[in-house]
Tab-separated table of C-alpha atoms in Angstrom:
chain	number	residue	atom	x	y	z
Y	1	UNK	CA	228.494	-37.701	183.421
Y	2	UNK	CA	225.205	-39.605	183.509
Y	3	UNK	CA	224.482	-41.766	180.471
Y	4	UNK	CA	221.231	-40.750	178.819
Y	5	UNK	CA	218.547	-43.371	178.294
Y	6	UNK	CA	218.007	-44.425	174.694
Y	7	UNK	CA	214.679	-43.560	173.100
Y	8	UNK	CA	213.114	-43.947	169.658
Y	9	UNK	CA	210.366	-41.560	168.571
Y	10	UNK	CA	208.267	-42.379	165.507
Y	11	UNK	CA	206.226	-39.457	164.225
Y	12	UNK	CA	204.328	-38.485	161.108
Y	13	UNK	CA	200.897	-37.453	159.855
Y	14	UNK	CA	197.783	-39.554	160.204
Y	15	UNK	CA	197.501	-42.512	157.752
Y	16	UNK	CA	201.205	-42.519	156.827
Y	17	UNK	CA	201.810	-46.020	158.240
Y	18	UNK	CA	203.170	-45.466	161.757
Y	19	UNK	CA	201.351	-48.397	163.381
Y	20	UNK	CA	202.775	-51.145	161.174
Y	21	UNK	CA	206.245	-49.565	161.231
Y	22	UNK	CA	206.198	-49.248	165.027
Y	23	UNK	CA	205.500	-52.956	165.521
Y	24	UNK	CA	208.394	-53.876	163.220
Y	25	UNK	CA	210.682	-51.505	165.175
Y	26	UNK	CA	209.601	-52.928	168.537
Y	27	UNK	CA	210.215	-56.495	167.387
Y	28	UNK	CA	213.628	-55.659	165.884
Y	29	UNK	CA	214.931	-53.688	168.870
Y	30	UNK	CA	213.225	-55.442	171.809
Y	31	UNK	CA	211.019	-52.399	172.313
Y	32	UNK	CA	207.803	-51.415	174.040
Y	33	UNK	CA	205.480	-48.732	172.680
Y	34	UNK	CA	204.158	-45.573	174.335
Y	35	UNK	CA	201.325	-43.839	172.506
Y	36	UNK	CA	202.200	-40.219	171.724
Y	37	UNK	CA	198.654	-39.342	170.672
Y	38	UNK	CA	196.699	-36.924	172.870
Y	39	UNK	CA	193.347	-38.576	172.049
Y	40	UNK	CA	194.176	-42.274	172.318
Y	41	UNK	CA	194.300	-41.812	176.095
Y	42	UNK	CA	190.470	-41.811	176.056
Y	43	UNK	CA	188.399	-44.942	176.629
Y	44	UNK	CA	185.502	-45.743	174.247
Y	45	UNK	CA	187.127	-43.701	171.455
Y	46	UNK	CA	188.767	-46.440	169.441
Y	47	UNK	CA	187.798	-46.113	165.797
Y	48	UNK	CA	187.941	-42.332	165.473
Y	49	UNK	CA	191.390	-42.065	167.074
Y	50	UNK	CA	192.735	-44.928	164.898
Y	51	UNK	CA	193.724	-46.791	168.055
Y	52	UNK	CA	195.785	-49.901	167.446
Y	53	UNK	CA	193.696	-53.086	167.710
Y	54	UNK	CA	194.824	-55.797	170.176
Y	55	UNK	CA	195.454	-58.225	167.295
Y	56	UNK	CA	197.732	-55.663	165.595
Y	57	UNK	CA	199.890	-55.298	168.717
Y	58	UNK	CA	201.389	-58.728	167.991
Y	59	UNK	CA	202.381	-59.191	171.633
Y	60	UNK	CA	204.141	-55.818	171.958
Y	61	UNK	CA	203.150	-53.939	175.169
Y	62	UNK	CA	201.473	-50.560	174.565
Y	63	UNK	CA	201.052	-47.766	177.123
Y	64	UNK	CA	199.031	-44.544	177.557
Y	65	UNK	CA	196.008	-45.974	175.779
Y	66	UNK	CA	192.562	-46.024	177.463
Y	67	UNK	CA	193.684	-44.305	180.672
Y	68	UNK	CA	191.101	-41.482	180.771
Y	69	UNK	CA	187.321	-41.180	180.692
Y	70	UNK	CA	186.112	-38.948	177.827
Y	71	UNK	CA	184.890	-36.314	180.302
Y	72	UNK	CA	188.388	-35.844	181.803
Y	73	UNK	CA	190.912	-33.228	180.689
Y	74	UNK	CA	194.417	-34.217	179.615
Y	75	UNK	CA	197.379	-31.850	179.314
Y	76	UNK	CA	200.901	-31.842	177.900
Y	77	UNK	CA	202.225	-31.519	181.473
Y	78	UNK	CA	200.410	-34.684	182.584
Y	79	UNK	CA	201.549	-36.491	179.433
Y	80	UNK	CA	205.136	-35.422	180.127
Y	81	UNK	CA	205.029	-36.805	183.676
Y	82	UNK	CA	203.416	-40.138	182.711
Y	83	UNK	CA	205.669	-40.774	179.712
Y	84	UNK	CA	208.909	-40.006	181.547
Y	85	UNK	CA	207.959	-42.516	184.253
Y	86	UNK	CA	207.146	-45.086	181.581
Y	87	UNK	CA	210.449	-44.482	179.735
Y	88	UNK	CA	212.323	-45.056	183.008
Y	89	UNK	CA	210.369	-48.238	183.750
Y	90	UNK	CA	210.864	-49.707	180.251
Y	91	UNK	CA	214.585	-48.868	180.266
Y	92	UNK	CA	215.109	-50.455	183.702
Y	93	UNK	CA	213.681	-53.704	182.341
Y	94	UNK	CA	216.255	-53.701	179.538
Y	95	UNK	CA	213.774	-52.796	176.820
Y	96	UNK	CA	213.837	-49.918	174.322
Y	97	UNK	CA	211.070	-47.314	174.782
Y	98	UNK	CA	209.431	-46.223	171.502
Y	99	UNK	CA	207.053	-43.252	171.439
Y	100	UNK	CA	204.656	-43.394	168.496
Y	101	UNK	CA	202.234	-40.656	167.557
Y	102	UNK	CA	201.423	-37.343	166.073
Y	103	UNK	CA	200.783	-34.807	168.854
Y	104	UNK	CA	203.844	-32.579	168.455
Y	105	UNK	CA	203.856	-30.445	171.604
Y	106	UNK	CA	203.195	-33.484	173.801
Y	107	UNK	CA	206.138	-35.395	172.361
Y	108	UNK	CA	208.422	-32.349	172.428
Y	109	UNK	CA	207.587	-31.752	176.106
Y	110	UNK	CA	208.980	-35.206	176.924
Y	111	UNK	CA	212.184	-34.875	174.893
Y	112	UNK	CA	213.221	-31.482	176.270
Y	113	UNK	CA	213.317	-30.069	179.767
Y	114	UNK	CA	210.033	-28.160	179.666
Y	115	UNK	CA	209.167	-27.056	183.190
Y	116	UNK	CA	205.445	-26.407	182.897
Y	117	UNK	CA	205.027	-25.874	186.612
Y	118	UNK	CA	207.858	-23.324	186.806
Y	119	UNK	CA	206.165	-20.630	184.711
Y	120	UNK	CA	205.311	-17.702	187.029
Y	121	UNK	CA	201.945	-17.669	188.768
Y	122	UNK	CA	199.691	-14.951	190.157
Y	123	UNK	CA	196.950	-16.287	192.421
Y	124	UNK	CA	195.026	-13.010	192.553
Y	125	UNK	CA	195.003	-12.592	188.771
Y	126	UNK	CA	193.944	-16.226	188.302
Y	127	UNK	CA	191.092	-15.801	190.770
Y	128	UNK	CA	189.875	-12.723	188.872
Y	129	UNK	CA	189.836	-14.712	185.626
Y	130	UNK	CA	187.952	-17.586	187.273
Y	131	UNK	CA	185.298	-15.110	188.445
Y	132	UNK	CA	185.046	-13.632	184.942
Y	133	UNK	CA	184.566	-17.133	183.490
Y	134	UNK	CA	181.826	-17.887	186.035
Y	135	UNK	CA	179.949	-14.661	185.283
Y	136	UNK	CA	180.618	-14.058	181.595
Y	137	UNK	CA	181.367	-17.545	180.266
Y	138	UNK	CA	184.435	-19.353	179.000
Y	139	UNK	CA	184.291	-17.925	175.494
Y	140	UNK	CA	185.101	-14.396	176.663
Y	141	UNK	CA	188.454	-15.512	178.108
Y	142	UNK	CA	189.198	-17.686	175.099
Y	143	UNK	CA	188.616	-14.658	172.836
Y	144	UNK	CA	191.052	-12.659	174.981
Y	145	UNK	CA	193.619	-15.412	174.547
Y	146	UNK	CA	193.057	-15.433	170.772
Y	147	UNK	CA	193.972	-11.750	170.625
Y	148	UNK	CA	197.307	-12.155	172.433
Y	149	UNK	CA	198.327	-15.746	171.615
Y	150	UNK	CA	196.528	-17.165	168.585
Y	151	UNK	CA	198.778	-20.256	168.536
Y	152	UNK	CA	197.809	-21.352	172.040
Y	153	UNK	CA	194.156	-20.399	171.491
Y	154	UNK	CA	194.036	-22.657	168.430
Y	155	UNK	CA	195.276	-25.605	170.515
Y	156	UNK	CA	193.152	-25.034	173.642
Y	157	UNK	CA	189.416	-25.673	173.546
Y	158	UNK	CA	187.342	-22.817	175.084
Y	159	UNK	CA	185.916	-25.214	177.660
Y	160	UNK	CA	189.347	-26.251	178.890
Y	161	UNK	CA	189.172	-23.148	181.053
Y	162	UNK	CA	192.041	-24.215	183.329
Y	163	UNK	CA	194.489	-24.116	180.405
Y	164	UNK	CA	192.989	-20.912	178.957
Y	165	UNK	CA	193.493	-19.164	182.306
Y	166	UNK	CA	197.013	-20.605	182.634
Y	167	UNK	CA	197.974	-19.204	179.212
Y	168	UNK	CA	196.589	-15.771	180.140
Y	169	UNK	CA	198.364	-15.935	183.503
Y	170	UNK	CA	201.738	-16.663	181.873
Y	171	UNK	CA	201.282	-13.678	179.557
Y	172	UNK	CA	200.235	-11.453	182.469
Y	173	UNK	CA	203.290	-12.464	184.543
Y	174	UNK	CA	205.993	-12.577	181.852
Y	175	UNK	CA	204.795	-10.477	178.910
Y	176	UNK	CA	205.407	-13.576	176.787
Y	177	UNK	CA	202.783	-15.830	175.237
Y	178	UNK	CA	202.696	-19.440	176.395
Y	179	UNK	CA	204.165	-20.424	173.008
Y	180	UNK	CA	207.027	-17.922	173.388
Y	181	UNK	CA	207.671	-19.001	176.970
Y	182	UNK	CA	207.899	-22.648	175.909
Y	183	UNK	CA	210.353	-21.687	173.151
Y	184	UNK	CA	212.706	-20.184	175.775
Y	185	UNK	CA	212.823	-23.470	177.676
Y	186	UNK	CA	215.971	-25.549	177.697
Y	187	UNK	CA	216.430	-27.237	174.318
Y	188	UNK	CA	218.954	-29.856	175.462
Y	189	UNK	CA	217.445	-33.328	174.832
Y	190	UNK	CA	216.986	-35.381	177.994
Y	191	UNK	CA	217.437	-38.676	176.163
Y	192	UNK	CA	219.724	-40.207	173.564
Y	193	UNK	CA	216.992	-40.006	170.945
Y	194	UNK	CA	216.465	-41.157	167.372
Y	195	UNK	CA	213.476	-39.253	165.969
Y	196	UNK	CA	212.098	-40.996	162.868
Y	197	UNK	CA	209.612	-39.106	160.694
Y	198	UNK	CA	207.463	-40.825	158.086
Y	199	UNK	CA	206.248	-38.725	155.201
Y	200	UNK	CA	204.536	-39.337	151.878
Y	201	UNK	CA	203.707	-37.573	148.624
Y	202	UNK	CA	200.755	-35.370	149.490
Y	203	UNK	CA	198.282	-36.665	146.910
Y	204	UNK	CA	198.816	-40.280	147.985
Y	205	UNK	CA	198.618	-39.335	151.684
Y	206	UNK	CA	195.319	-37.497	151.148
Y	207	UNK	CA	193.954	-40.482	149.217
Y	208	UNK	CA	194.904	-42.779	152.105
Y	209	UNK	CA	193.259	-40.405	154.615
Y	210	UNK	CA	190.001	-40.393	152.609
Y	211	UNK	CA	190.015	-44.201	152.389
Y	212	UNK	CA	190.735	-44.464	156.109
Y	213	UNK	CA	187.694	-42.314	156.928
Y	214	UNK	CA	185.494	-44.521	154.706
Y	215	UNK	CA	186.878	-47.594	156.504
Y	216	UNK	CA	186.203	-46.004	159.910
Y	217	UNK	CA	182.581	-45.455	158.909
Y	218	UNK	CA	182.341	-49.095	157.768
Y	219	UNK	CA	183.840	-50.256	161.079
Y	220	UNK	CA	181.193	-48.417	163.117
Y	221	UNK	CA	182.475	-44.909	163.831
Y	222	UNK	CA	178.946	-43.494	163.680
Y	223	UNK	CA	177.782	-45.900	166.395
Y	224	UNK	CA	180.876	-45.145	168.518
Y	225	UNK	CA	180.194	-41.398	168.391
Y	226	UNK	CA	176.453	-41.825	168.900
Y	227	UNK	CA	177.086	-43.748	172.117
Y	228	UNK	CA	179.161	-40.862	173.535
Y	229	UNK	CA	176.548	-38.370	172.327
Y	230	UNK	CA	173.710	-40.263	174.024
Y	231	UNK	CA	175.713	-40.527	177.244
Y	232	UNK	CA	175.837	-36.731	177.341
Y	233	UNK	CA	179.578	-36.398	176.761
Y	234	UNK	CA	179.623	-32.779	175.568
Y	235	UNK	CA	181.801	-29.671	175.820
Y	236	UNK	CA	184.803	-31.855	176.613
Y	237	UNK	CA	188.319	-31.871	175.260
Y	238	UNK	CA	187.866	-35.447	173.996
Y	239	UNK	CA	184.943	-34.899	171.635
Y	240	UNK	CA	186.649	-31.902	170.018
Y	241	UNK	CA	188.854	-34.503	168.318
Y	242	UNK	CA	188.595	-34.871	164.565
Y	243	UNK	CA	186.119	-37.659	163.835
Y	244	UNK	CA	183.908	-36.763	166.779
Y	245	UNK	CA	183.145	-33.053	166.479
Y	246	UNK	CA	182.004	-33.465	162.854
Y	247	UNK	CA	179.590	-36.288	163.688
Y	248	UNK	CA	178.317	-34.409	166.740
Y	249	UNK	CA	177.153	-31.709	164.313
Y	250	UNK	CA	175.212	-34.402	162.448
Y	251	UNK	CA	173.607	-35.675	165.674
Y	252	UNK	CA	172.786	-32.073	166.598
Y	253	UNK	CA	170.821	-31.887	163.327
Y	254	UNK	CA	173.011	-29.111	161.937
Y	255	UNK	CA	174.325	-30.964	158.870
Y	256	UNK	CA	173.615	-34.088	156.817
Y	257	UNK	CA	175.643	-37.243	157.424
Y	258	UNK	CA	177.296	-37.005	153.994
Y	259	UNK	CA	178.455	-33.471	154.796
Y	260	UNK	CA	179.770	-34.566	158.199
Y	261	UNK	CA	181.850	-37.311	156.552
Y	262	UNK	CA	183.223	-34.876	153.956
Y	263	UNK	CA	184.094	-32.418	156.757
Y	264	UNK	CA	185.841	-35.252	158.601
Y	265	UNK	CA	187.943	-36.052	155.527
Y	266	UNK	CA	188.809	-32.399	154.932
Y	267	UNK	CA	189.704	-31.746	158.576
Y	268	UNK	CA	191.869	-34.889	158.654
Y	269	UNK	CA	193.752	-33.744	155.538
Y	270	UNK	CA	194.285	-30.276	157.017
Y	271	UNK	CA	195.460	-31.771	160.298
Y	272	UNK	CA	197.992	-33.965	158.464
Y	273	UNK	CA	199.367	-30.860	156.751
Y	274	UNK	CA	199.636	-29.021	160.098
Y	275	UNK	CA	201.352	-32.024	161.703
Y	276	UNK	CA	204.040	-32.123	159.009
Y	277	UNK	CA	204.632	-28.367	159.236
Y	278	UNK	CA	204.936	-28.509	163.040
Y	279	UNK	CA	207.378	-31.410	163.064
Y	280	UNK	CA	209.561	-29.831	160.366
Y	281	UNK	CA	209.725	-26.503	162.188
Y	282	UNK	CA	210.036	-27.671	165.787
Y	283	UNK	CA	211.927	-30.947	165.910
Y	284	UNK	CA	215.173	-32.482	164.694
Y	285	UNK	CA	213.780	-35.317	162.593
Y	286	UNK	CA	215.295	-37.877	160.222
Y	287	UNK	CA	212.643	-38.149	157.505
Y	288	UNK	CA	211.814	-41.251	155.477
Y	289	UNK	CA	209.581	-40.894	152.422
Y	290	UNK	CA	207.109	-43.792	152.441
Y	291	UNK	CA	205.486	-42.963	149.075
Y	292	UNK	CA	206.874	-46.104	147.407
Y	293	UNK	CA	206.447	-48.164	150.581
Y	294	UNK	CA	202.857	-49.049	149.670
Y	295	UNK	CA	204.484	-51.833	147.590
Y	296	UNK	CA	205.555	-54.689	149.945
Y	297	UNK	CA	209.140	-55.118	148.618
Y	298	UNK	CA	209.750	-51.373	148.682
Y	299	UNK	CA	208.308	-51.199	152.191
Y	300	UNK	CA	210.825	-53.748	153.452
Y	301	UNK	CA	213.655	-51.664	151.956
Y	302	UNK	CA	212.405	-48.552	153.788
Y	303	UNK	CA	212.085	-50.453	157.061
Y	304	UNK	CA	215.668	-51.693	156.629
Y	305	UNK	CA	216.818	-48.083	156.073
Y	306	UNK	CA	215.069	-47.029	159.280
Y	307	UNK	CA	216.676	-49.909	161.219
Y	308	UNK	CA	220.117	-48.870	159.925
Y	309	UNK	CA	219.562	-45.264	160.965
Y	310	UNK	CA	218.555	-46.276	164.513
Y	311	UNK	CA	221.532	-48.646	164.819
Y	312	UNK	CA	223.918	-45.845	163.789
Y	313	UNK	CA	222.277	-43.096	165.845
Y	314	UNK	CA	221.811	-45.021	169.112
Y	315	UNK	CA	224.742	-47.451	168.704
Y	316	UNK	CA	222.533	-50.498	169.199
Y	317	UNK	CA	221.936	-53.624	167.122
Y	318	UNK	CA	218.657	-54.922	165.802
Y	319	UNK	CA	217.914	-58.626	166.081
Y	320	UNK	CA	217.014	-58.926	162.377
C-alpha cells in the first residue's frame, strides 16, 4: 500500500486571520505555502485579493500567486493540476505542503479524486452551444444554466463561456447538474490531510471585514482598480472578484464612491457567510474558534492547540 503524502489545509472566511496563522504553521512544521485562493493567481490584483505582502512571508516560500494575467481564465481543473504538482514537489524536498485559502471547490478538487476531464462530452452539442453564444450572446446560455443548475450558474461568470457550455454539456450527457456530478466523484482523500478551519463570532468577524475594507482603501485599492479599468480589463473572470466589481461600477459612473465601498463591505460579509456554510457542509474540518485570539496571549494558546491537532492527526512533530 502506497503511503499518502502529508498535507495541511488551512481554511476559513476572509479576515479571520489565516495569513498570520499560516506563517506560524509553516515555521513550526518546516512547511511551504500554496495559495488556495482563486483570485490571488492574478497579477496586479494585490490589495483587493488581500494577497500576502513579501515582508509578511517571513522567508516562507509561497506558490500559485501572480501566475495569471487578469484577462486569463482560471478553472478548478487547472488549479487541481498545478497544486498536485506543487504538493509532490514540496514533499519530495522533505517539506510539508500547506494550502491556505478560502475557495472551497478549488481546495476540495485537490483533496479528492475529482476527474474533471472524465465527465462525458458531446462535440456536436458543444458546437451548437458555441454557435448560439456567437449569435445570441453569452447571457442566453448562462440563463439556461441558471434554470437547470443554479449552484453552478452562481459560481460561473456569464463571460466564462467555456465553463458555462461545459456545465450544460454535462447535464445534456448525464442528466445530472455539474454540482451533482461532482458529488458522485470518489470521496476518498488522496492525501493524509489535516484540515484546519478558523472561525470567529460573527459580529467580530464582520467588524474585522469592515475595517479591512477601510484599510484596503487607505492602501490604494481605488488606484489599483482604476489601473485595470483604464487598461481595458473588462468582462473577465478576474474583475468579477469582490473589491473590483463594486469599484468598476463607480468608474462606470453608476454609483457614488461611498456606495461602492459600502457594497464592497456588504458583499465581503456575505461571501464570508457563504464560505463558512460551504466548508461546514462539504468538508471534514477541525474548527478552531479565533474569537478570543485577537488578544496576543489567547492567540498563542489557539496556535498551540492547532499545532497539537496537526501533530496528532499527521503523526509529525513541530519544532517549537
